[in-house]
PDB file of C-alpha atoms in Angstrom:
ATOM      1  CA  MET A   1       9.980  -0.125  14.444  1.00 57.00           C
ATOM      2  CA  ARG A   2       9.407  -3.609  12.426  1.00 68.00           C
ATOM      3  CA  ASP A   3      11.386  -3.716   9.086  1.00 81.00           C
ATOM      4  CA  TYR A   4       8.923  -6.787   8.270  1.00 86.00           C
ATOM      5  CA  PHE A   5       5.065  -6.782   8.819  1.00 91.00           C
ATOM      6  CA  GLU A   6       2.313  -8.095   6.635  1.00 94.00           C
ATOM      7  CA  GLN A   7      -1.235  -5.422   6.068  1.00 94.00           C
ATOM      8  CA  THR A   8      -4.257  -6.600   4.791  1.00 96.00           C
ATOM      9  CA  ILE A   9      -5.194  -3.485   2.390  1.00 96.00           C
ATOM     10  CA  VAL A  10      -8.839  -2.988  -0.193  1.00 96.00           C
ATOM     11  CA  CYS A  11      -8.810  -3.143  -3.531  1.00 95.00           C
ATOM     12  CA  PRO A  12      -9.801   0.609  -4.659  1.00 93.00           C
ATOM     13  CA  HIS A  13     -11.080  -1.245  -7.838  1.00 93.00           C
ATOM     14  CA  CYS A  14     -13.317  -4.184  -6.966  1.00 95.00           C
ATOM     15  CA  GLY A  15     -13.301  -4.490  -2.848  1.00 95.00           C
ATOM     16  CA  HIS A  16     -11.051  -7.781  -3.044  1.00 97.00           C
ATOM     17  CA  HIS A  17      -8.869  -7.859   0.370  1.00 97.00           C
ATOM     18  CA  THR A  18      -5.873  -8.859   0.142  1.00 95.00           C
ATOM     19  CA  ARG A  19      -2.823  -9.317   2.351  1.00 95.00           C
ATOM     20  CA  ILE A  20       1.057  -7.547   1.151  1.00 94.00           C
ATOM     21  CA  VAL A  21       4.015  -7.903   3.288  1.00 93.00           C
ATOM     22  CA  VAL A  22       5.377  -4.694   4.011  1.00 91.00           C
ATOM     23  CA  ASP A  23       9.172  -3.709   4.403  1.00 88.00           C
ATOM     24  CA  ALA A  24      10.156  -0.498   5.770  1.00 85.00           C
ATOM     25  CA  SER A  25      13.633  -0.703   6.537  1.00 87.00           C
ATOM     26  CA  ASP A  26      13.671   1.074   3.141  1.00 83.00           C
ATOM     27  CA  GLY A  27      12.058   3.727   4.668  1.00 88.00           C
ATOM     28  CA  ASP A  28       9.817   5.268   2.528  1.00 93.00           C
ATOM     29  CA  GLN A  29       7.917   3.966  -1.105  1.00 93.00           C
ATOM     30  CA  ASP A  30       6.397   4.464  -3.911  1.00 94.00           C
ATOM     31  CA  TYR A  31       4.884   1.507  -5.405  1.00 94.00           C
ATOM     32  CA  TYR A  32       2.472  -1.011  -8.013  1.00 95.00           C
ATOM     33  CA  GLU A  33       0.656  -4.029  -7.000  1.00 94.00           C
ATOM     34  CA  ASP A  34      -1.795  -6.070  -9.406  1.00 95.00           C
ATOM     35  CA  CYS A  35      -4.832  -6.974  -7.369  1.00 95.00           C
ATOM     36  CA  LEU A  36      -6.084 -10.637  -7.562  1.00 94.00           C
ATOM     37  CA  ALA A  37      -8.527 -10.994  -8.211  1.00 96.00           C
ATOM     38  CA  CYS A  38      -9.468  -7.982 -10.229  1.00 95.00           C
ATOM     39  CA  CYS A  39      -5.938  -6.948 -12.218  1.00 95.00           C
ATOM     40  CA  ASN A  40      -5.886  -3.826 -11.663  1.00 94.00           C
ATOM     41  CA  SER A  41      -3.213  -2.176 -10.340  1.00 93.00           C
ATOM     42  CA  MET A  42      -3.484  -0.756  -7.103  1.00 94.00           C
ATOM     43  CA  HIS A  43      -0.979   2.221  -6.335  1.00 95.00           C
ATOM     44  CA  ILE A  44       0.796   1.421  -2.966  1.00 95.00           C
ATOM     45  CA  ILE A  45       2.343   4.333  -0.949  1.00 95.00           C
ATOM     46  CA  VAL A  46       4.830   3.903   2.249  1.00 94.00           C
ATOM     47  CA  LYS A  47       4.687   5.668   4.813  1.00 94.00           C
ATOM     48  CA  CYS A  48       7.870   5.912   7.987  1.00 92.00           C
ATOM     49  CA  ASN A  49       7.607   8.465  10.786  1.00 89.00           C
ATOM     50  CA  GLN A  50      10.917   7.706  12.033  1.00 85.00           C
ATOM     51  CA  GLU A  51      10.127  10.255  15.547  1.00 88.00           C
ATOM     52  CA  THR A  52       7.589   7.923  16.747  1.00 90.00           C
ATOM     53  CA  ASP A  53       8.001   4.758  15.141  1.00 87.00           C
ATOM     54  CA  GLU A  54       5.014   4.412  13.047  1.00 91.00           C
ATOM     55  CA  VAL A  55       4.359   2.681  10.220  1.00 92.00           C
ATOM     56  CA  GLU A  56       1.019   3.977   7.566  1.00 94.00           C
ATOM     57  CA  VAL A  57      -0.277   2.046   4.002  1.00 94.00           C
ATOM     58  CA  VAL A  58      -1.620   3.634   1.719  1.00 94.00           C
ATOM     59  CA  VAL A  59      -3.810   1.917  -1.259  1.00 95.00           C
ATOM     60  CA  ASP A  60      -4.688   4.170  -4.246  1.00 92.00           C
ATOM     61  CA  ALA A  61      -5.880   3.611  -7.704  1.00 90.00           C
ATOM     62  CA  ASP A  62      -4.444   6.165  -9.329  1.00 80.00           C
ATOM     63  CA  ASP A  63      -8.273   6.914 -11.492  1.00 76.00           C
ATOM     64  CA  GLU A  64      -9.471  10.015  -9.884  1.00 68.00           C
ATOM     65  CA  GLN A  65      -9.410  13.490 -12.580  1.00 58.00           C
ATOM     66  CA  TYR A  66      -8.548  16.268 -11.184  1.00 59.00           C
ATOM     67  CA  PHE A  67     -10.131  19.751 -12.105  1.00 52.00           C
TER      68      PHE A  67
END
């Protein structure tokens, strides 16, 4: 598994494409980063699967309403 790599993500608020550096050496991560275009917060989740040696990056707006 690559410890550090760049990933292109899309802001869930404005659709702006930006590149982030993902550090997979610490395992699963959950953090927030502001969009460079619209300044809204993006929830970034990094899931590391040690068995398959895969890393998944999920970007969410955290503004969904649950009923």
